Amino acid sequence: MTDSTLEITALFSELAGNFTLVTGNSRLARVLGIQYGQWRVQQGESQWQTPNILPWEGWLDRLWQSAGLAGIEGADQAVPGNHQLISLWERTLRDDARARQLLSPESLAARLRDTRKLCIDWQLDMNHPAWQGEENENHAAFSHWNRAFEALCRREQWLAPEDRLALLTAAVRSGGLPRPAKLGLIGFDEYYPAQKALLDALQDAGVEIEHVSLQPANGGVTLWQSQDSRYELHDMARWVRHWSEQEPGTSIAVVVPDLQNRRRQVERQLAEILTPAVADDRTKAKPWNTSMGTPLIQVPMIESAFDLLRWLEQRIDIQDI
């Protein structure tokens, strides 16, 4: 895998050819798709082929469809959607004597789904004796329910979404799966082992893989201090308007601490400064987009880290697995 730093126009030129770009999240794929369309318009074009810009899960869906069309063994199994997957876990718990001892076993379904995905993505050995140790009833309970879940899936010909990676990797190794000539990856902080196994298989099969990053814009850094948070938002909105008028078409990013609680204040200031004539017209499209990231405490890895720290002081409840 090679690393390459491209200007946005160079990346779009690549996408106009036989190039597939896989993003680390759906939002990045959507933003790049919009910017690509704007770039084609600036080139004086009125129609063009949809670029191959896909989030990782969307790209896996495409590979899975190709595997089914190619007759890959195992690709004929049904892959449950999120609601179906939760339902399968709820059935697993509902039919289990150990789970019936809990007050609300169905509430565990989403946590068990997420835990199993992490285990599969990070290629943990689910048959390791550590899962069966009596000294940790949480590990043993998860291992027990996971075996019951997998048995249910086998009986009814379901394949959990996370299990596709191993099957697709084997299909690439065997040469039976159609693959792109060139693949770009953007927006990934790291690759978990199951991802890396698939990417390594593609690379060994002759696919050219690039880890793409965009050329940062040149600029300076300025620090200023506002009187209070209200003036700070007002100055921010005026600054955004100034640069949007100075450099039309430029994308401007604003990072706001505690955005979840301050969103209304932020949008009110942007509306008053950027669109004063239509501030009260909800039918008009806003020239900005607000995106709230996932709180760190809800990121699975961070949440697990806090659970481990809490475990040093006290036992972890079975429902917190």
PDB file of N, CA and C in Angstrom, residues 110-186:
ATOM      1  N   ALA A 110     -28.296  -4.924  21.373  1.00  0.00           N
ATOM      2  CA  ALA A 110     -27.424  -3.996  20.644  1.00  0.00           C
ATOM      3  C   ALA A 110     -25.983  -4.099  21.120  1.00  0.00           C
ATOM      4  N   ARG A 111     -25.794  -4.276  22.430  1.00  0.00           N
ATOM      5  CA  ARG A 111     -24.431  -4.399  22.957  1.00  0.00           C
ATOM      6  C   ARG A 111     -23.770  -5.690  22.475  1.00  0.00           C
ATOM      7  N   LEU A 112     -24.524  -6.762  22.445  1.00  0.00           N
ATOM      8  CA  LEU A 112     -23.974  -8.031  21.959  1.00  0.00           C
ATOM      9  C   LEU A 112     -23.626  -7.942  20.476  1.00  0.00           C
ATOM     10  N   ARG A 113     -24.484  -7.282  19.713  1.00  0.00           N
ATOM     11  CA  ARG A 113     -24.190  -7.072  18.284  1.00  0.00           C
ATOM     12  C   ARG A 113     -22.874  -6.326  18.114  1.00  0.00           C
ATOM     13  N   ASP A 114     -22.704  -5.231  18.860  1.00  0.00           N
ATOM     14  CA  ASP A 114     -21.491  -4.420  18.730  1.00  0.00           C
ATOM     15  C   ASP A 114     -20.259  -5.177  19.216  1.00  0.00           C
ATOM     16  N   THR A 115     -20.423  -5.932  20.306  1.00  0.00           N
ATOM     17  CA  THR A 115     -19.289  -6.687  20.848  1.00  0.00           C
ATOM     18  C   THR A 115     -18.828  -7.751  19.869  1.00  0.00           C
ATOM     19  N   ARG A 116     -19.772  -8.451  19.274  1.00  0.00           N
ATOM     20  CA  ARG A 116     -19.387  -9.490  18.318  1.00  0.00           C
ATOM     21  C   ARG A 116     -18.691  -8.884  17.111  1.00  0.00           C
ATOM     22  N   LYS A 117     -19.175  -7.744  16.632  1.00  0.00           N
ATOM     23  CA  LYS A 117     -18.536  -7.095  15.490  1.00  0.00           C
ATOM     24  C   LYS A 117     -17.090  -6.733  15.808  1.00  0.00           C
ATOM     25  N   LEU A 118     -16.850  -6.199  17.000  1.00  0.00           N
ATOM     26  CA  LEU A 118     -15.485  -5.871  17.401  1.00  0.00           C
ATOM     27  C   LEU A 118     -14.612  -7.121  17.440  1.00  0.00           C
ATOM     28  N   CYS A 119     -15.149  -8.200  17.994  1.00  0.00           N
ATOM     29  CA  CYS A 119     -14.373  -9.444  18.079  1.00  0.00           C
ATOM     30  C   CYS A 119     -14.007  -9.969  16.700  1.00  0.00           C
ATOM     31  N   ILE A 120     -14.949  -9.941  15.772  1.00  0.00           N
ATOM     32  CA  ILE A 120     -14.691 -10.443  14.419  1.00  0.00           C
ATOM     33  C   ILE A 120     -13.753  -9.505  13.672  1.00  0.00           C
ATOM     34  N   ASP A 121     -13.996  -8.201  13.770  1.00  0.00           N
ATOM     35  CA  ASP A 121     -13.148  -7.237  13.064  1.00  0.00           C
ATOM     36  C   ASP A 121     -11.696  -7.326  13.530  1.00  0.00           C
ATOM     37  N   TRP A 122     -11.505  -7.554  14.823  1.00  0.00           N
ATOM     38  CA  TRP A 122     -10.147  -7.629  15.369  1.00  0.00           C
ATOM     39  C   TRP A 122      -9.632  -9.056  15.440  1.00  0.00           C
ATOM     40  N   GLN A 123     -10.383  -9.982  14.833  1.00  0.00           N
ATOM     41  CA  GLN A 123      -9.963 -11.377  14.665  1.00  0.00           C
ATOM     42  C   GLN A 123      -9.576 -12.029  15.990  1.00  0.00           C
ATOM     43  N   LEU A 124     -10.397 -11.829  17.009  1.00  0.00           N
ATOM     44  CA  LEU A 124     -10.168 -12.501  18.282  1.00  0.00           C
ATOM     45  C   LEU A 124     -10.556 -13.969  18.165  1.00  0.00           C
ATOM     46  N   ASP A 125      -9.826 -14.830  18.844  1.00  0.00           N
ATOM     47  CA  ASP A 125     -10.102 -16.262  18.826  1.00  0.00           C
ATOM     48  C   ASP A 125     -11.259 -16.546  19.779  1.00  0.00           C
ATOM     49  N   MET A 126     -12.432 -16.799  19.205  1.00  0.00           N
ATOM     50  CA  MET A 126     -13.614 -17.012  20.034  1.00  0.00           C
ATOM     51  C   MET A 126     -13.605 -18.375  20.722  1.00  0.00           C
ATOM     52  N   ASN A 127     -12.664 -19.245  20.346  1.00  0.00           N
ATOM     53  CA  ASN A 127     -12.562 -20.559  20.984  1.00  0.00           C
ATOM     54  C   ASN A 127     -11.469 -20.599  22.046  1.00  0.00           C
ATOM     55  N   HIS A 128     -10.862 -19.463  22.322  1.00  0.00           N
ATOM     56  CA  HIS A 128      -9.792 -19.420  23.318  1.00  0.00           C
ATOM     57  C   HIS A 128     -10.362 -19.756  24.702  1.00  0.00           C
ATOM     58  N   PRO A 129      -9.617 -20.531  25.492  1.00  0.00           N
ATOM     59  CA  PRO A 129     -10.118 -20.915  26.826  1.00  0.00           C
ATOM     60  C   PRO A 129     -10.456 -19.735  27.728  1.00  0.00           C
ATOM     61  N   ALA A 130      -9.856 -18.572  27.464  1.00  0.00           N
ATOM     62  CA  ALA A 130     -10.120 -17.414  28.324  1.00  0.00           C
ATOM     63  C   ALA A 130     -11.594 -17.025  28.327  1.00  0.00           C
ATOM     64  N   TRP A 131     -12.302 -17.331  27.233  1.00  0.00           N
ATOM     65  CA  TRP A 131     -13.724 -16.991  27.175  1.00  0.00           C
ATOM     66  C   TRP A 131     -14.550 -17.853  28.128  1.00  0.00           C
ATOM     67  N   GLN A 132     -14.012 -19.019  28.495  1.00  0.00           N
ATOM     68  CA  GLN A 132     -14.787 -19.959  29.291  1.00  0.00           C
ATOM     69  C   GLN A 132     -14.435 -19.922  30.773  1.00  0.00           C
ATOM     70  N   GLY A 133     -13.504 -19.055  31.163  1.00  0.00           N
ATOM     71  CA  GLY A 133     -13.074 -19.024  32.557  1.00  0.00           C
ATOM     72  C   GLY A 133     -14.203 -18.657  33.508  1.00  0.00           C
ATOM     73  N   GLU A 134     -14.359 -19.433  34.561  1.00  0.00           N
ATOM     74  CA  GLU A 134     -15.432 -19.177  35.515  1.00  0.00           C
ATOM     75  C   GLU A 134     -15.193 -17.905  36.325  1.00  0.00           C
ATOM     76  N   GLU A 135     -13.920 -17.420  36.324  1.00  0.00           N
ATOM     77  CA  GLU A 135     -13.628 -16.230  37.116  1.00  0.00           C
ATOM     78  C   GLU A 135     -14.220 -14.967  36.498  1.00  0.00           C
ATOM     79  N   ASN A 136     -14.641 -15.049  35.231  1.00  0.00           N
ATOM     80  CA  ASN A 136     -15.258 -13.880  34.601  1.00  0.00           C
ATOM     81  C   ASN A 136     -16.559 -14.303  33.939  1.00  0.00           C
ATOM     82  N   GLU A 137     -17.639 -14.123  34.646  1.00  0.00           N
ATOM     83  CA  GLU A 137     -18.936 -14.582  34.147  1.00  0.00           C
ATOM     84  C   GLU A 137     -19.394 -13.794  32.930  1.00  0.00           C
ATOM     85  N   ASN A 138     -18.927 -12.533  32.777  1.00  0.00           N
ATOM     86  CA  ASN A 138     -19.322 -11.740  31.617  1.00  0.00           C
ATOM     87  C   ASN A 138     -18.766 -12.338  30.331  1.00  0.00           C
ATOM     88  N   HIS A 139     -17.471 -12.699  30.343  1.00  0.00           N
ATOM     89  CA  HIS A 139     -16.863 -13.327  29.168  1.00  0.00           C
ATOM     90  C   HIS A 139     -17.583 -14.623  28.825  1.00  0.00           C
ATOM     91  N   ALA A 140     -17.820 -15.434  29.849  1.00  0.00           N
ATOM     92  CA  ALA A 140     -18.464 -16.727  29.622  1.00  0.00           C
ATOM     93  C   ALA A 140     -19.878 -16.548  29.073  1.00  0.00           C
ATOM     94  N   ALA A 141     -20.606 -15.547  29.593  1.00  0.00           N
ATOM     95  CA  ALA A 141     -21.968 -15.312  29.113  1.00  0.00           C
ATOM     96  C   ALA A 141     -21.961 -14.883  27.653  1.00  0.00           C
ATOM     97  N   PHE A 142     -21.057 -13.962  27.298  1.00  0.00           N
ATOM     98  CA  PHE A 142     -20.994 -13.531  25.902  1.00  0.00           C
ATOM     99  C   PHE A 142     -20.642 -14.696  24.982  1.00  0.00           C
ATOM    100  N   SER A 143     -19.654 -15.500  25.385  1.00  0.00           N
ATOM    101  CA  SER A 143     -19.264 -16.646  24.559  1.00  0.00           C
ATOM    102  C   SER A 143     -20.436 -17.599  24.367  1.00  0.00           C
ATOM    103  N   HIS A 144     -21.191 -17.833  25.424  1.00  0.00           N
ATOM    104  CA  HIS A 144     -22.354 -18.723  25.354  1.00  0.00           C
ATOM    105  C   HIS A 144     -23.409 -18.173  24.399  1.00  0.00           C
ATOM    106  N   TRP A 145     -23.728 -16.887  24.534  1.00  0.00           N
ATOM    107  CA  TRP A 145     -24.754 -16.288  23.673  1.00  0.00           C
ATOM    108  C   TRP A 145     -24.266 -16.171  22.228  1.00  0.00           C
ATOM    109  N   ASN A 146     -22.991 -15.954  22.049  1.00  0.00           N
ATOM    110  CA  ASN A 146     -22.457 -15.869  20.691  1.00  0.00           C
ATOM    111  C   ASN A 146     -22.586 -17.208  19.975  1.00  0.00           C
ATOM    112  N   ARG A 147     -22.309 -18.304  20.676  1.00  0.00           N
ATOM    113  CA  ARG A 147     -22.467 -19.629  20.062  1.00  0.00           C
ATOM    114  C   ARG A 147     -23.926 -19.885  19.706  1.00  0.00           C
ATOM    115  N   ALA A 148     -24.838 -19.470  20.588  1.00  0.00           N
ATOM    116  CA  ALA A 148     -26.267 -19.649  20.301  1.00  0.00           C
ATOM    117  C   ALA A 148     -26.688 -18.796  19.107  1.00  0.00           C
ATOM    118  N   PHE A 149     -26.164 -17.578  19.028  1.00  0.00           N
ATOM    119  CA  PHE A 149     -26.469 -16.690  17.896  1.00  0.00           C
ATOM    120  C   PHE A 149     -25.966 -17.295  16.588  1.00  0.00           C
ATOM    121  N   GLU A 150     -24.751 -17.794  16.577  1.00  0.00           N
ATOM    122  CA  GLU A 150     -24.187 -18.381  15.361  1.00  0.00           C
ATOM    123  C   GLU A 150     -24.954 -19.633  14.949  1.00  0.00           C
ATOM    124  N   ALA A 151     -25.407 -20.413  15.926  1.00  0.00           N
ATOM    125  CA  ALA A 151     -26.205 -21.601  15.607  1.00  0.00           C
ATOM    126  C   ALA A 151     -27.534 -21.203  14.970  1.00  0.00           C
ATOM    127  N   LEU A 152     -28.162 -20.150  15.493  1.00  0.00           N
ATOM    128  CA  LEU A 152     -29.412 -19.659  14.915  1.00  0.00           C
ATOM    129  C   LEU A 152     -29.192 -19.193  13.478  1.00  0.00           C
ATOM    130  N   CYS A 153     -28.100 -18.473  13.235  1.00  0.00           N
ATOM    131  CA  CYS A 153     -27.802 -17.991  11.882  1.00  0.00           C
ATOM    132  C   CYS A 153     -27.573 -19.153  10.919  1.00  0.00           C
ATOM    133  N   ARG A 154     -26.880 -20.193  11.378  1.00  0.00           N
ATOM    134  CA  ARG A 154     -26.644 -21.353  10.503  1.00  0.00           C
ATOM    135  C   ARG A 154     -27.955 -22.049  10.164  1.00  0.00           C
ATOM    136  N   ARG A 155     -28.831 -22.195  11.155  1.00  0.00           N
ATOM    137  CA  ARG A 155     -30.104 -22.880  10.912  1.00  0.00           C
ATOM    138  C   ARG A 155     -30.954 -22.140   9.890  1.00  0.00           C
ATOM    139  N   GLU A 156     -30.933 -20.817   9.949  1.00  0.00           N
ATOM    140  CA  GLU A 156     -31.822 -20.027   9.099  1.00  0.00           C
ATOM    141  C   GLU A 156     -31.107 -19.367   7.925  1.00  0.00           C
ATOM    142  N   GLN A 157     -29.860 -19.776   7.689  1.00  0.00           N
ATOM    143  CA  GLN A 157     -29.094 -19.296   6.526  1.00  0.00           C
ATOM    144  C   GLN A 157     -28.876 -17.786   6.534  1.00  0.00           C
ATOM    145  N   TRP A 158     -28.571 -17.249   7.717  1.00  0.00           N
ATOM    146  CA  TRP A 158     -28.182 -15.849   7.830  1.00  0.00           C
ATOM    147  C   TRP A 158     -26.666 -15.763   7.922  1.00  0.00           C
ATOM    148  N   LEU A 159     -26.116 -14.656   7.451  1.00  0.00           N
ATOM    149  CA  LEU A 159     -24.690 -14.385   7.618  1.00  0.00           C
ATOM    150  C   LEU A 159     -24.553 -12.981   8.195  1.00  0.00           C
ATOM    151  N   ALA A 160     -24.026 -12.879   9.411  1.00  0.00           N
ATOM    152  CA  ALA A 160     -23.863 -11.564  10.042  1.00  0.00           C
ATOM    153  C   ALA A 160     -22.973 -10.684   9.171  1.00  0.00           C
ATOM    154  N   PRO A 161     -23.262  -9.385   9.079  1.00  0.00           N
ATOM    155  CA  PRO A 161     -22.495  -8.498   8.185  1.00  0.00           C
ATOM    156  C   PRO A 161     -20.993  -8.572   8.394  1.00  0.00           C
ATOM    157  N   GLU A 162     -20.551  -8.676   9.651  1.00  0.00           N
ATOM    158  CA  GLU A 162     -19.110  -8.697   9.910  1.00  0.00           C
ATOM    159  C   GLU A 162     -18.433  -9.974   9.414  1.00  0.00           C
ATOM    160  N   ASP A 163     -19.217 -11.027   9.184  1.00  0.00           N
ATOM    161  CA  ASP A 163     -18.634 -12.288   8.712  1.00  0.00           C
ATOM    162  C   ASP A 163     -18.342 -12.274   7.217  1.00  0.00           C
ATOM    163  N   ARG A 164     -18.800 -11.241   6.517  1.00  0.00           N
ATOM    164  CA  ARG A 164     -18.548 -11.179   5.075  1.00  0.00           C
ATOM    165  C   ARG A 164     -17.071 -10.988   4.761  1.00  0.00           C
ATOM    166  N   LEU A 165     -16.352 -10.277   5.621  1.00  0.00           N
ATOM    167  CA  LEU A 165     -14.960  -9.946   5.323  1.00  0.00           C
ATOM    168  C   LEU A 165     -14.108 -11.190   5.119  1.00  0.00           C
ATOM    169  N   ALA A 166     -14.254 -12.173   6.004  1.00  0.00           N
ATOM    170  CA  ALA A 166     -13.455 -13.394   5.879  1.00  0.00           C
ATOM    171  C   ALA A 166     -13.799 -14.131   4.591  1.00  0.00           C
ATOM    172  N   LEU A 167     -15.087 -14.176   4.252  1.00  0.00           N
ATOM    173  CA  LEU A 167     -15.496 -14.871   3.035  1.00  0.00           C
ATOM    174  C   LEU A 167     -14.988 -14.144   1.790  1.00  0.00           C
ATOM    175  N   LEU A 168     -15.070 -12.813   1.794  1.00  0.00           N
ATOM    176  CA  LEU A 168     -14.593 -12.032   0.653  1.00  0.00           C
ATOM    177  C   LEU A 168     -13.079 -12.145   0.507  1.00  0.00           C
ATOM    178  N   THR A 169     -12.367 -12.166   1.634  1.00  0.00           N
ATOM    179  CA  THR A 169     -10.908 -12.314   1.581  1.00  0.00           C
ATOM    180  C   THR A 169     -10.528 -13.641   0.949  1.00  0.00           C
ATOM    181  N   ALA A 170     -11.216 -14.710   1.356  1.00  0.00           N
ATOM    182  CA  ALA A 170     -10.940 -16.025   0.770  1.00  0.00           C
ATOM    183  C   ALA A 170     -11.272 -16.040  -0.720  1.00  0.00           C
ATOM    184  N   ALA A 171     -12.353 -15.350  -1.109  1.00  0.00           N
ATOM    185  CA  ALA A 171     -12.737 -15.305  -2.524  1.00  0.00           C
ATOM    186  C   ALA A 171     -11.695 -14.576  -3.356  1.00  0.00           C
ATOM    187  N   VAL A 172     -11.123 -13.499  -2.812  1.00  0.00           N
ATOM    188  CA  VAL A 172     -10.061 -12.779  -3.526  1.00  0.00           C
ATOM    189  C   VAL A 172      -8.836 -13.668  -3.665  1.00  0.00           C
ATOM    190  N   ARG A 173      -8.484 -14.384  -2.596  1.00  0.00           N
ATOM    191  CA  ARG A 173      -7.321 -15.272  -2.628  1.00  0.00           C
ATOM    192  C   ARG A 173      -7.484 -16.378  -3.665  1.00  0.00           C
ATOM    193  N   SER A 174      -8.717 -16.853  -3.817  1.00  0.00           N
ATOM    194  CA  SER A 174      -8.962 -17.939  -4.774  1.00  0.00           C
ATOM    195  C   SER A 174      -9.064 -17.449  -6.208  1.00  0.00           C
ATOM    196  N   GLY A 175      -9.156 -16.126  -6.387  1.00  0.00           N
ATOM    197  CA  GLY A 175      -9.228 -15.564  -7.729  1.00  0.00           C
ATOM    198  C   GLY A 175     -10.616 -15.557  -8.331  1.00  0.00           C
ATOM    199  N   GLY A 176     -11.638 -15.845  -7.523  1.00  0.00           N
ATOM    200  CA  GLY A 176     -12.981 -15.919  -8.080  1.00  0.00           C
ATOM    201  C   GLY A 176     -13.787 -14.645  -8.000  1.00  0.00           C
ATOM    202  N   LEU A 177     -13.228 -13.600  -7.395  1.00  0.00           N
ATOM    203  CA  LEU A 177     -13.991 -12.367  -7.188  1.00  0.00           C
ATOM    204  C   LEU A 177     -13.477 -11.255  -8.085  1.00  0.00           C
ATOM    205  N   PRO A 178     -14.348 -10.638  -8.895  1.00  0.00           N
ATOM    206  CA  PRO A 178     -13.916  -9.484  -9.704  1.00  0.00           C
ATOM    207  C   PRO A 178     -13.402  -8.374  -8.791  1.00  0.00           C
ATOM    208  N   ARG A 179     -12.365  -7.680  -9.223  1.00  0.00           N
ATOM    209  CA  ARG A 179     -11.746  -6.668  -8.375  1.00  0.00           C
ATOM    210  C   ARG A 179     -11.348  -5.459  -9.206  1.00  0.00           C
ATOM    211  N   PRO A 180     -11.276  -4.296  -8.576  1.00  0.00           N
ATOM    212  CA  PRO A 180     -10.894  -3.084  -9.310  1.00  0.00           C
ATOM    213  C   PRO A 180      -9.409  -3.104  -9.640  1.00  0.00           C
ATOM    214  N   ALA A 181      -9.039  -2.331 -10.672  1.00  0.00           N
ATOM    215  CA  ALA A 181      -7.619  -2.237 -11.019  1.00  0.00           C
ATOM    216  C   ALA A 181      -6.881  -1.359 -10.028  1.00  0.00           C
ATOM    217  N   LYS A 182      -7.574  -0.335  -9.524  1.00  0.00           N
ATOM    218  CA  LYS A 182      -6.935   0.614  -8.619  1.00  0.00           C
ATOM    219  C   LYS A 182      -7.922   1.025  -7.538  1.00  0.00           C
ATOM    220  N   LEU A 183      -7.442   1.095  -6.309  1.00  0.00           N
ATOM    221  CA  LEU A 183      -8.303   1.393  -5.168  1.00  0.00           C
ATOM    222  C   LEU A 183      -7.643   2.462  -4.305  1.00  0.00           C
ATOM    223  N   GLY A 184      -8.408   3.492  -3.963  1.00  0.00           N
ATOM    224  CA  GLY A 184      -7.919   4.537  -3.068  1.00  0.00           C
ATOM    225  C   GLY A 184      -8.657   4.487  -1.748  1.00  0.00           C
ATOM    226  N   LEU A 185      -7.964   4.770  -0.666  1.00  0.00           N
ATOM    227  CA  LEU A 185      -8.542   4.785   0.672  1.00  0.00           C
ATOM    228  C   LEU A 185      -8.285   6.148   1.293  1.00  0.00           C
ATOM    229  N   ILE A 186      -9.322   6.763   1.824  1.00  0.00           N
ATOM    230  CA  ILE A 186      -9.170   8.096   2.406  1.00  0.00           C
ATOM    231  C   ILE A 186     -10.024   8.200   3.665  1.00  0.00           C
TER     232      ILE A 186
END
